[in-house]
Short mmCIF file of C-alpha atoms in Angstrom, two decimals:
data_model
loop_
_atom_site.label_atom_id
_atom_site.label_comp_id
_atom_site.label_asym_id
_atom_site.label_seq_id
_atom_site.Cartn_x
_atom_site.Cartn_y
_atom_site.Cartn_z
CA UNK A 327 -8.62 6.50 -13.34
CA UNK A 328 -11.27 4.30 -11.74
CA UNK A 329 -11.03 3.87 -7.97
CA UNK A 330 -12.41 0.97 -6.00
CA UNK A 331 -12.13 -1.44 -3.10
CA UNK A 332 -11.40 -5.17 -2.96
CA UNK A 333 -12.42 -7.16 0.09
CA UNK A 334 -11.56 -10.68 1.18
CA UNK A 335 -14.28 -10.53 3.86
CA UNK A 336 -11.59 -11.02 6.49
CA UNK A 337 -12.73 -12.07 9.94
CA UNK A 338 -10.05 -11.24 12.48
CA UNK A 339 -9.70 -12.01 16.20
CA UNK A 340 -9.83 -9.19 18.70
CA UNK A 341 -6.18 -8.46 19.63
CA UNK A 342 -7.07 -8.10 23.32
CA UNK A 343 -9.31 -11.15 23.78
CA UNK A 344 -8.48 -13.39 20.80
CA UNK A 345 -12.20 -13.81 20.15
CA UNK A 346 -13.60 -13.81 16.65
CA UNK A 347 -16.55 -11.58 15.83
CA UNK A 348 -19.74 -13.13 14.54
CA UNK A 349 -19.48 -14.18 10.90
CA UNK A 350 -23.06 -13.02 10.44
CA UNK A 351 -22.23 -9.56 11.75
CA UNK A 352 -19.07 -9.34 9.65
CA UNK A 353 -21.06 -10.17 6.50
CA UNK A 354 -23.62 -7.50 7.32
CA UNK A 355 -20.81 -4.97 7.79
CA UNK A 356 -19.31 -5.97 4.44
CA UNK A 357 -22.58 -5.32 2.60
CA UNK A 358 -22.77 -1.96 4.35
CA UNK A 359 -19.23 -1.18 3.15
CA UNK A 360 -20.34 -1.77 -0.44
CA UNK A 361 -23.35 0.49 0.12
CA UNK A 362 -21.09 3.27 1.41
CA UNK A 363 -18.73 2.87 -1.55
CA UNK A 364 -21.71 3.18 -3.89
CA UNK A 365 -23.03 6.24 -2.07
CA UNK A 366 -19.72 8.15 -2.13
CA UNK A 367 -19.19 7.55 -5.84
CA UNK A 368 -16.45 4.91 -6.00
CA UNK A 369 -16.30 3.02 -9.28
CA UNK A 370 -15.94 -0.63 -8.36
CA UNK A 371 -16.11 -3.08 -5.44
CA UNK A 372 -14.52 -6.52 -5.67
CA UNK A 373 -14.87 -9.64 -3.53
CA UNK A 374 -12.04 -12.16 -3.46
CA UNK A 375 -12.21 -15.93 -3.29
CA UNK A 376 -10.53 -17.94 -0.57
CA UNK A 377 -11.27 -21.23 1.15
CA UNK A 378 -9.74 -20.49 4.54
CA UNK A 379 -11.02 -19.80 8.06
CA UNK A 380 -9.73 -16.20 7.99
CA UNK A 381 -12.02 -15.18 5.12
CA UNK A 382 -15.75 -15.42 4.42
CA UNK A 383 -15.49 -15.08 0.63
CA UNK A 384 -15.62 -18.67 -0.63
CA UNK A 385 -18.75 -17.81 -2.68
CA UNK A 386 -18.08 -14.27 -3.97
CA UNK A 387 -20.92 -14.19 -6.51
CA UNK A 388 -23.47 -14.61 -3.71
CA UNK A 389 -22.00 -11.71 -1.71
CA UNK A 390 -21.90 -9.56 -4.84
CA UNK A 391 -25.53 -10.41 -5.63
CA UNK A 392 -26.57 -9.31 -2.15
CA UNK A 393 -24.64 -6.08 -2.67
CA UNK A 394 -26.18 -5.60 -6.14
CA UNK A 395 -29.65 -5.49 -4.63
CA UNK A 396 -28.56 -2.74 -2.22
CA UNK A 397 -26.64 -0.51 -4.66
CA UNK A 398 -27.39 1.37 -7.86
CA UNK A 399 -24.25 2.47 -9.71
CA UNK A 400 -21.03 0.85 -8.47
CA UNK A 401 -19.58 -1.95 -10.60
CA UNK A 402 -19.29 -5.33 -8.85
CA UNK A 403 -16.53 -7.82 -9.56
CA UNK A 404 -14.64 -10.83 -8.29
CA UNK A 405 -11.11 -10.22 -7.03
CA UNK A 406 -10.22 -12.86 -8.13
CA UNK A 407 -12.27 -15.88 -9.19
CA UNK A 408 -9.96 -18.90 -8.87
CA UNK A 409 -10.85 -20.14 -12.33
CA UNK A 410 -8.42 -23.08 -12.27
CA UNK A 411 -10.50 -24.71 -9.53
CA UNK A 412 -13.93 -23.79 -10.91
CA UNK A 413 -16.27 -24.91 -13.66
CA UNK A 414 -16.30 -22.10 -16.25
CA UNK A 415 -19.91 -22.87 -17.18
CA UNK A 416 -20.98 -22.34 -13.58
CA UNK A 417 -18.83 -19.21 -13.24
CA UNK A 418 -20.46 -17.77 -16.34
CA UNK A 419 -23.96 -18.59 -15.08
CA UNK A 420 -23.29 -17.06 -11.66
CA UNK A 421 -21.91 -13.81 -13.03
CA UNK A 422 -24.53 -13.57 -15.76
CA UNK A 423 -27.15 -13.87 -13.03
CA UNK A 424 -25.32 -11.22 -10.99
CA UNK A 425 -25.31 -8.99 -14.06
CA UNK A 426 -29.08 -9.29 -14.39
CA UNK A 427 -29.58 -8.39 -10.71
CA UNK A 428 -27.14 -5.48 -11.03
CA UNK A 429 -28.58 -4.34 -14.38
CA UNK A 430 -25.27 -4.51 -16.19
CA UNK A 431 -22.75 -3.72 -13.43
CA UNK A 432 -21.02 -7.12 -13.13
CA UNK A 433 -17.43 -7.94 -14.06
CA UNK A 434 -15.13 -10.92 -13.54
CA UNK A 435 -11.45 -10.91 -12.63
CA UNK A 436 -10.07 -14.42 -13.09
CA UNK A 437 -6.76 -15.80 -11.91
CA UNK A 438 -4.98 -18.88 -10.65
CA UNK A 439 -5.14 -17.78 -7.01
CA UNK A 440 -2.32 -17.07 -4.57
CA UNK A 441 -3.54 -19.75 -2.11
CA UNK A 442 -3.75 -23.42 -3.01
CA UNK A 443 -6.64 -24.61 -0.82
CA UNK A 444 -9.16 -24.74 -3.65
CA UNK A 445 -7.25 -27.44 -5.54
CA UNK A 446 -7.46 -30.30 -3.01
CA UNK A 447 -10.90 -29.09 -1.89
CA UNK A 448 -12.29 -29.69 -5.37
CA UNK A 449 -10.08 -32.69 -6.19
CA UNK A 450 -7.71 -30.99 -8.64
CA UNK A 451 -4.04 -31.71 -9.28
CA UNK A 452 -1.78 -28.73 -8.60
CA UNK A 453 0.72 -30.15 -11.10
CA UNK A 454 -1.73 -29.02 -13.80
CA UNK A 455 -1.84 -25.53 -12.29
CA UNK A 456 -1.23 -23.56 -15.50
CA UNK A 457 -2.88 -25.96 -17.95
CA UNK A 458 -6.09 -25.90 -15.91
CA UNK A 459 -6.21 -22.12 -16.03
CA UNK A 460 -5.43 -21.83 -19.74
CA UNK A 461 -8.09 -24.35 -20.75
CA UNK A 462 -10.77 -22.96 -18.46
CA UNK A 463 -10.06 -19.40 -19.55
CA UNK A 464 -10.50 -20.48 -23.16
CA UNK A 465 -13.89 -21.98 -22.32
CA UNK A 466 -15.04 -18.97 -20.31
CA UNK A 467 -14.14 -16.61 -23.15
CA UNK A 468 -16.04 -18.75 -25.66
CA UNK A 469 -19.09 -18.85 -23.39
CA UNK A 470 -19.18 -15.07 -23.56
CA UNK A 471 -19.41 -15.26 -27.34
CA UNK A 472 -21.71 -18.24 -27.93
CA UNK A 473 -24.89 -19.44 -26.22
CA UNK A 474 -24.86 -22.94 -27.73
CA UNK A 475 -21.24 -24.00 -27.62
CA UNK A 476 -19.50 -27.07 -28.98
CA UNK A 477 -16.23 -27.47 -27.09
CA UNK A 478 -13.86 -30.17 -25.85
CA UNK A 479 -10.91 -30.07 -23.44
CA UNK A 480 -8.86 -32.22 -21.04
CA UNK A 481 -10.26 -31.23 -17.67
CA UNK A 482 -14.00 -30.93 -18.19
CA UNK A 483 -16.64 -32.99 -20.00
CA UNK A 484 -17.25 -31.66 -23.52
CA UNK A 485 -20.08 -29.40 -24.56
CA UNK A 486 -22.13 -30.56 -27.53
CA UNK A 487 -24.14 -27.48 -28.33
CA UNK A 488 -26.13 -27.22 -25.10
CA UNK A 489 -27.41 -23.77 -24.28
CA UNK A 490 -25.71 -21.98 -21.36
CA UNK A 491 -28.18 -19.69 -19.58
CA UNK A 492 -28.95 -17.10 -18.45
CA UNK A 493 -27.23 -14.60 -20.69
CA UNK A 494 -26.02 -11.40 -19.01
CA UNK A 495 -27.64 -7.98 -19.19
CA UNK A 496 -24.51 -6.59 -20.86
CA UNK A 497 -23.79 -7.73 -24.42
CA UNK A 498 -20.57 -9.17 -23.03
CA UNK A 499 -19.40 -9.61 -19.44
CA UNK A 500 -16.18 -7.62 -18.85
CA UNK A 501 -13.36 -10.04 -18.05
CA UNK A 502 -9.99 -9.10 -16.51
CA UNK A 503 -6.95 -11.30 -15.92
CA UNK A 504 -5.59 -11.10 -12.36
CA UNK A 505 -1.82 -11.62 -12.13
CA UNK A 506 0.94 -11.64 -9.52
CA UNK A 507 4.54 -11.74 -10.67
CA UNK A 508 4.68 -14.49 -13.31
CA UNK A 509 5.87 -13.17 -16.70
CA UNK A 510 3.91 -15.81 -18.63
CA UNK A 511 0.68 -14.58 -17.06
CA UNK A 512 1.35 -11.00 -18.16
CA UNK A 513 2.20 -12.12 -21.69
CA UNK A 514 -0.90 -14.34 -21.93
CA UNK A 515 -3.19 -11.45 -21.00
CA UNK A 516 -1.52 -9.30 -23.65
CA UNK A 517 -1.83 -11.91 -26.39
CA UNK A 518 -5.54 -12.29 -25.58
CA UNK A 519 -6.05 -8.53 -25.46
CA UNK A 520 -7.67 -8.69 -22.02
CA UNK A 521 -7.49 -6.06 -19.27
CA UNK A 522 -4.81 -6.77 -16.67
CA UNK A 523 -5.25 -6.48 -12.90
CA UNK A 524 -1.86 -6.59 -11.15
CA UNK A 525 -1.74 -7.53 -7.46
CA UNK A 526 1.05 -5.47 -5.89
CA UNK A 527 1.21 -6.31 -2.20
CA UNK A 528 4.89 -5.70 -1.53
CA UNK A 529 8.00 -3.97 -2.83
CA UNK A 530 7.56 -0.91 -5.00
CA UNK A 531 5.47 -0.14 -8.06
CA UNK A 532 8.53 0.35 -10.26
CA UNK A 533 9.60 -3.28 -10.11
CA UNK A 534 6.43 -4.28 -11.96
CA UNK A 535 7.08 -1.96 -14.90
CA UNK A 536 9.04 -4.55 -16.95
CA UNK A 537 6.17 -7.02 -16.55
CA UNK A 538 3.57 -4.41 -17.54
CA UNK A 539 5.72 -3.51 -20.54
CA UNK A 540 5.83 -7.22 -21.44
CA UNK A 541 2.02 -7.29 -21.34
CA UNK A 542 1.73 -4.25 -23.59
CA UNK A 543 4.32 -5.52 -26.04
CA UNK A 544 2.70 -8.96 -26.24
CA UNK A 545 -0.63 -7.29 -26.90
CA UNK A 546 0.82 -5.03 -29.55
CA UNK A 547 2.46 -7.95 -31.33
CA UNK A 548 -0.87 -9.80 -31.26
CA UNK A 549 -2.53 -6.87 -32.99
CA UNK A 550 -4.41 -5.33 -30.07
CA UNK A 551 -4.70 -1.56 -29.82
CA UNK A 552 -3.81 0.45 -26.70
CA UNK A 553 -7.52 0.84 -25.87
CA UNK A 554 -7.74 -2.91 -25.17
CA UNK A 555 -4.52 -3.15 -23.17
CA UNK A 556 -5.83 -1.75 -19.91
CA UNK A 557 -3.83 -1.99 -16.67
CA UNK A 558 -5.28 -2.00 -13.16
CA UNK A 559 -3.56 -2.28 -9.78
CA UNK A 560 -4.76 -4.06 -6.65
CA UNK A 561 -2.79 -2.80 -3.63
CA UNK A 562 -2.97 -2.68 0.13
CA UNK A 563 -4.60 0.61 1.01
CA UNK A 564 -6.37 2.54 3.73
CA UNK A 565 -7.30 6.21 4.20
CA UNK A 566 -7.41 7.97 7.56
CA UNK A 567 -7.75 11.51 8.84
CA UNK A 568 -3.97 11.47 9.39
CA UNK A 569 -1.11 9.25 8.25
CA UNK A 570 -0.64 7.93 11.78
CA UNK A 571 -4.34 7.12 12.24
CA UNK A 572 -4.47 5.23 8.94
CA UNK A 573 -1.41 3.14 9.75
CA UNK A 574 -2.54 2.38 13.29
CA UNK A 575 -5.94 1.17 12.04
CA UNK A 576 -4.45 -1.03 9.33
CA UNK A 577 -1.37 -2.50 11.00
CA UNK A 578 -2.86 -4.97 13.56
CA UNK A 579 -4.92 -6.92 11.05
CA UNK A 580 -2.16 -6.84 8.45
CA UNK A 581 0.39 -8.12 10.98
CA UNK A 582 -1.94 -10.91 12.15
CA UNK A 583 -2.69 -12.23 8.66
CA UNK A 584 0.83 -11.76 7.34
CA UNK A 585 2.26 -13.65 10.31
CA UNK A 586 -0.19 -16.52 9.87
CA UNK A 587 0.43 -16.89 6.14
CA UNK A 588 4.15 -16.35 6.70
CA UNK A 589 4.36 -19.28 9.13
CA UNK A 590 2.80 -21.50 6.46
CA UNK A 591 5.21 -20.30 3.79
CA UNK A 592 8.39 -20.00 5.82
CA UNK A 593 8.58 -16.20 5.90
CA UNK A 594 10.14 -14.27 8.74
CA UNK A 595 7.64 -12.62 11.13
CA UNK A 596 6.40 -9.20 9.95
CA UNK A 597 7.53 -6.11 11.85
CA UNK A 598 6.27 -2.60 12.32
CA UNK A 599 9.47 -1.40 10.66
CA UNK A 600 8.65 -3.43 7.53
CA UNK A 601 5.16 -2.05 7.53
CA UNK A 602 6.33 1.54 7.89
CA UNK A 603 8.69 1.06 4.94
CA UNK A 604 5.87 -0.27 2.77
CA UNK A 605 3.65 2.64 3.79
CA UNK A 606 6.48 5.11 3.11
CA UNK A 607 7.19 7.01 -0.12
CA UNK A 608 8.97 4.10 -1.83
CA UNK A 609 6.59 1.32 -0.74
CA UNK A 610 3.48 0.02 -2.48
CA UNK A 611 1.02 0.44 0.42
CA UNK A 612 -1.51 3.21 -0.28
CA UNK A 613 -1.94 4.10 3.37
CA UNK A 614 -2.25 7.56 4.87
CA UNK A 615 -4.28 10.73 4.81
CA UNK A 616 -6.11 11.70 1.59
CA UNK A 617 -3.28 13.82 0.17
CA UNK A 618 -0.66 11.14 0.87
CA UNK A 619 -2.76 8.40 -0.69
CA UNK A 620 -3.59 10.47 -3.76
CA UNK A 621 0.10 11.27 -4.29
CA UNK A 622 1.04 7.58 -4.10
CA UNK A 623 -1.71 6.69 -6.56
CA UNK A 624 -0.29 9.21 -9.02
CA UNK A 625 3.14 7.74 -8.45
CA UNK A 626 1.81 4.24 -9.25
CA UNK A 627 0.22 5.60 -12.41
CA UNK A 628 3.48 7.13 -13.63
CA UNK A 629 5.68 4.24 -12.51
CA UNK A 630 3.62 1.74 -14.52
CA UNK A 631 3.15 3.88 -17.62
CA UNK A 632 -0.53 4.55 -17.08
CA UNK A 633 -3.07 2.85 -14.82
CA UNK A 634 -6.79 2.76 -15.56
CA UNK A 635 -7.99 1.39 -12.22
CA UNK A 636 -6.67 1.14 -8.66
CA UNK A 637 -8.45 -0.98 -6.07
CA UNK A 638 -7.68 -0.86 -2.35
CA UNK A 639 -7.38 -4.11 -0.40
CA UNK A 640 -8.36 -2.74 3.00
CA UNK A 641 -10.17 -5.68 4.62
CA UNK A 642 -7.28 -6.37 7.01
CA UNK A 643 -8.50 -3.27 8.87
CA UNK A 644 -11.95 -4.77 9.41
CA UNK A 645 -11.55 -4.87 13.20
CA UNK A 646 -11.78 -1.07 13.18
CA UNK A 647 -15.39 -0.94 11.96
CA UNK A 648 -15.87 2.82 12.28
CA UNK A 649 -12.44 3.55 10.80
CA UNK A 650 -13.18 1.20 7.89
CA UNK A 651 -16.39 3.01 7.00
CA UNK A 652 -14.70 6.39 7.37
CA UNK A 653 -11.85 5.21 5.13
CA UNK A 654 -14.32 4.40 2.35
CA UNK A 655 -15.95 7.81 2.78
CA UNK A 656 -12.59 9.58 2.61
CA UNK A 657 -11.59 7.60 -0.46
CA UNK A 658 -14.71 8.69 -2.30
CA UNK A 659 -15.13 12.21 -0.93
CA UNK A 660 -11.51 13.41 -0.75
CA UNK A 661 -9.10 11.12 -2.60
CA UNK A 662 -11.19 10.50 -5.72
CA UNK A 663 -11.80 14.20 -6.49
CA UNK A 664 -8.05 14.90 -6.29
CA UNK A 665 -7.26 12.04 -8.66
CA UNK A 666 -10.02 12.89 -11.08
CA UNK A 667 -8.99 16.53 -11.18
CA UNK A 668 -5.36 15.58 -11.85
CA UNK A 669 -4.13 17.82 -9.04
CA UNK A 670 -1.47 15.60 -7.52
CA UNK A 671 2.05 14.91 -8.74
CA UNK A 672 4.42 12.53 -6.93
#
């Protein structure tokens, strides 16, 4: 199982003063987090894409390129690229360039996005939400196969054989499909035979098993072998010296962001009790000491019928700078060896 981190480059106000830290300083800390992840042997680091004041990740390829120049082995990916609101030609060029800088360590996770800000920002109609994604995914996949592409669609001017450059270092850029809870998205990834990255940010891992089974069955029916039908999980996660320390470091930022998003979406305010349940044995938060986190990762693996990659969304703990860096160290130095040795059973 590959182990990694996803960051949304969150910038959170100090709970005591309400003041925001410097965006410049937060970006420097983020690059340092990627360096630490590389040094301790984690497999992948992803940067999300949002267009909101709470996050600094509106241009993930640029952040990843900066990280590529400061690292040597860790794979670098988006988490996710909001492909529906992007030009696939430009996405391909950006990540091909990243792949050259990283000498073959770039990947792309594409999705429709869980926030809608990108659509009005770039003048797109949310009523075409799924059609936009399907067409742009088709184009992005074809760009990976052909340098001089002839193509025509509804939402973008046609291509008449122009060359799309540069080409990546890898023969083909790895491309994952990022999904939430929509069955059609799982089935589409299976039909295309693309790796699946499932965002599980609430509930329990077991409730996603029918959707993962749908993905595998759709892939099997389309003629894809098990080696192509790879499942990854993106989950809230944080590692501390103790369970209590991990939860105390993670909770303030999680509560702040969840409350803000919840007000926009009509959710009830988050509580510590809710959080404790999600961090408990039946919840999907991978939060605790190394042994606790490793056990929950094994549980996720078994609950979903086999997981090839788990990435930790821990950027809501970014206020605790020292704890954040220590969490990454613990994930690489203590959790990863347990997982890789197969020593933990749920």
